[in-house]
């Protein structure tokens, strides 16, 4: 019985796949019929019928993609793929005809009616984006099935190139109109400004929509191996977006060539006044440098005498930022005086900043750590610290590294990210420190006498502070000694002197008072073996 049921299931699976393909073919035939109905329908009904056809086709395409991914050998799937190419090409042709009609109507219209036709054109172009993406995906399905669709693919390439040219020219035309209105808006009345602002908003919307369509076309052309450098340059110049296209060498070289051509044209046109502008440029730089020095001194004096008690690193940071800000602004002013456009220059700085940021990731990490040290101030110049496993005195601080001079007079430069990512021990941050010492006496010695000697040593030392109170306590009964903890409080600068002097005095006083300082001892007991003695 189980064998019969298993055979029935094996027979049922092909039948189910066969039924799915039958349904796929049937749906494609209905779509072809709907396309004929759409082309023959009245203009007022076409939008509705096209929307219904588009939604049905999206569902069919999802099912078709699943069947192609299953590598089904049924040849009817190939017929559906080819039918899809023909269907979408027909929809694109229909959309092109509508765009041409609406463009003519927009040119002959005025006011709100003109705006209405322009919006319809933009909407239709957006619908065509979807059709072009579907057509490109259909060619991929055809390639996966090993079908020959080369002629249709070539037609798509030519169509995309023509469409990209149209969109590029349209973007430049609308952008020129927008700039003209922006120039006019500076000298018109307040009543006219409101109207012109609305025009600018409308132009921006049209540019944004056309940029999206151009980006779609460029992406499809790039996947098909069509040269798209010029269009990418236009997109970058129009949107200013920094993406992967900026790192394309052809795009970067194209932008550089455009800048070089514009620079040459500017140089020839402005030769008579170039010398005067150059002198003005150098004068501004000289004045900027002098002003930066004055600002630097003023800021340095201000932060040094500020009541906020800035760290040395914070003071240097404020001075450096103020000085460099003045120089940067002065440089921009000087460049603008010789006729250089600042917008492309700043865009170039942005691109260079991204590239440099990728190249200097570790340095930026040190810089970020330096900012955290600057803000939280865990140590300052002159402090003795233990950082990254190194103990010494901080000699210099920057936003990238910290220079530490060790006790044995070695100078080490430590990256700030090594410091901030580990434990920071500021030894001299507090003005008062406790000296922890342990001294042991023998079990036969007088505990009270030893305690009195230790207390007397601390009391007689002027460097030991009265507050907080010193501590002398019996701490541990060790194997060979009775240990006292001795903990006086001293100024941070006196720490090691007190440590060494008290240790020396304890040894001398214990010797004078006959108090022993024991060393580890063991009692060894020897037992003779009785059997060995009896044998002898």
JSON list of N, CA, C and O in Angstrom, two decimals, residues 5 45 48 53 55 129 146 299 347 383 394 434:
[
{"chain": "A", "resi": 5, "resn": "UNK", "atom": "N", "xyz": [1.13, 4.34, -2.83]},
{"chain": "A", "resi": 5, "resn": "UNK", "atom": "CA", "xyz": [0.94, 5.76, -2.49]},
{"chain": "A", "resi": 5, "resn": "UNK", "atom": "C", "xyz": [2.14, 6.60, -2.91]},
{"chain": "A", "resi": 5, "resn": "UNK", "atom": "O", "xyz": [1.99, 7.72, -3.42]},
{"chain": "A", "resi": 45, "resn": "UNK", "atom": "N", "xyz": [-10.10, 55.69, -21.56]},
{"chain": "A", "resi": 45, "resn": "UNK", "atom": "CA", "xyz": [-10.13, 54.40, -20.88]},
{"chain": "A", "resi": 45, "resn": "UNK", "atom": "C", "xyz": [-8.75, 53.76, -20.80]},
{"chain": "A", "resi": 45, "resn": "UNK", "atom": "O", "xyz": [-8.55, 52.77, -20.10]},
{"chain": "A", "resi": 48, "resn": "UNK", "atom": "N", "xyz": [-6.85, 53.38, -17.27]},
{"chain": "A", "resi": 48, "resn": "UNK", "atom": "CA", "xyz": [-7.40, 52.33, -16.40]},
{"chain": "A", "resi": 48, "resn": "UNK", "atom": "C", "xyz": [-7.00, 50.95, -16.90]},
{"chain": "A", "resi": 48, "resn": "UNK", "atom": "O", "xyz": [-6.54, 50.09, -16.14]},
{"chain": "A", "resi": 53, "resn": "UNK", "atom": "N", "xyz": [-3.64, 45.91, -16.69]},
{"chain": "A", "resi": 53, "resn": "UNK", "atom": "CA", "xyz": [-2.71, 45.04, -17.40]},
{"chain": "A", "resi": 53, "resn": "UNK", "atom": "C", "xyz": [-1.35, 45.00, -16.69]},
{"chain": "A", "resi": 53, "resn": "UNK", "atom": "O", "xyz": [-0.72, 43.94, -16.59]},
{"chain": "A", "resi": 55, "resn": "UNK", "atom": "N", "xyz": [-0.63, 45.45, -13.52]},
{"chain": "A", "resi": 55, "resn": "UNK", "atom": "CA", "xyz": [-0.66, 44.68, -12.26]},
{"chain": "A", "resi": 55, "resn": "UNK", "atom": "C", "xyz": [-0.75, 43.19, -12.54]},
{"chain": "A", "resi": 55, "resn": "UNK", "atom": "O", "xyz": [-0.12, 42.37, -11.85]},
{"chain": "A", "resi": 129, "resn": "UNK", "atom": "N", "xyz": [10.03, 53.80, -16.69]},
{"chain": "A", "resi": 129, "resn": "UNK", "atom": "CA", "xyz": [11.16, 53.25, -15.93]},
{"chain": "A", "resi": 129, "resn": "UNK", "atom": "C", "xyz": [10.89, 51.80, -15.56]},
{"chain": "A", "resi": 129, "resn": "UNK", "atom": "O", "xyz": [11.76, 50.93, -15.69]},
{"chain": "A", "resi": 146, "resn": "UNK", "atom": "N", "xyz": [18.76, 30.32, -22.57]},
{"chain": "A", "resi": 146, "resn": "UNK", "atom": "CA", "xyz": [19.51, 30.09, -23.78]},
{"chain": "A", "resi": 146, "resn": "UNK", "atom": "C", "xyz": [18.79, 30.54, -25.03]},
{"chain": "A", "resi": 146, "resn": "UNK", "atom": "O", "xyz": [19.02, 29.99, -26.12]},
{"chain": "A", "resi": 299, "resn": "UNK", "atom": "N", "xyz": [43.17, 83.67, 21.24]},
{"chain": "A", "resi": 299, "resn": "UNK", "atom": "CA", "xyz": [42.50, 82.48, 21.76]},
{"chain": "A", "resi": 299, "resn": "UNK", "atom": "C", "xyz": [43.36, 81.78, 22.81]},
{"chain": "A", "resi": 299, "resn": "UNK", "atom": "O", "xyz": [42.85, 81.31, 23.83]},
{"chain": "A", "resi": 347, "resn": "UNK", "atom": "N", "xyz": [33.04, 70.47, -3.67]},
{"chain": "A", "resi": 347, "resn": "UNK", "atom": "CA", "xyz": [32.67, 69.10, -4.03]},
{"chain": "A", "resi": 347, "resn": "UNK", "atom": "C", "xyz": [33.92, 68.23, -4.16]},
{"chain": "A", "resi": 347, "resn": "UNK", "atom": "O", "xyz": [33.94, 67.08, -3.70]},
{"chain": "A", "resi": 383, "resn": "UNK", "atom": "N", "xyz": [51.41, 64.90, 34.16]},
{"chain": "A", "resi": 383, "resn": "UNK", "atom": "CA", "xyz": [50.93, 63.83, 35.02]},
{"chain": "A", "resi": 383, "resn": "UNK", "atom": "C", "xyz": [51.74, 62.58, 34.80]},
{"chain": "A", "resi": 383, "resn": "UNK", "atom": "O", "xyz": [52.19, 62.28, 33.68]},
{"chain": "A", "resi": 394, "resn": "UNK", "atom": "N", "xyz": [53.68, 62.32, 31.25]},
{"chain": "A", "resi": 394, "resn": "UNK", "atom": "CA", "xyz": [53.16, 62.83, 29.97]},
{"chain": "A", "resi": 394, "resn": "UNK", "atom": "C", "xyz": [53.92, 64.10, 29.62]},
{"chain": "A", "resi": 394, "resn": "UNK", "atom": "O", "xyz": [53.89, 65.09, 30.36]},
{"chain": "A", "resi": 434, "resn": "UNK", "atom": "N", "xyz": [48.18, 57.34, 49.59]},
{"chain": "A", "resi": 434, "resn": "UNK", "atom": "CA", "xyz": [48.49, 56.47, 50.74]},
{"chain": "A", "resi": 434, "resn": "UNK", "atom": "C", "xyz": [49.63, 55.54, 50.37]},
{"chain": "A", "resi": 434, "resn": "UNK", "atom": "O", "xyz": [49.61, 54.90, 49.30]}
]
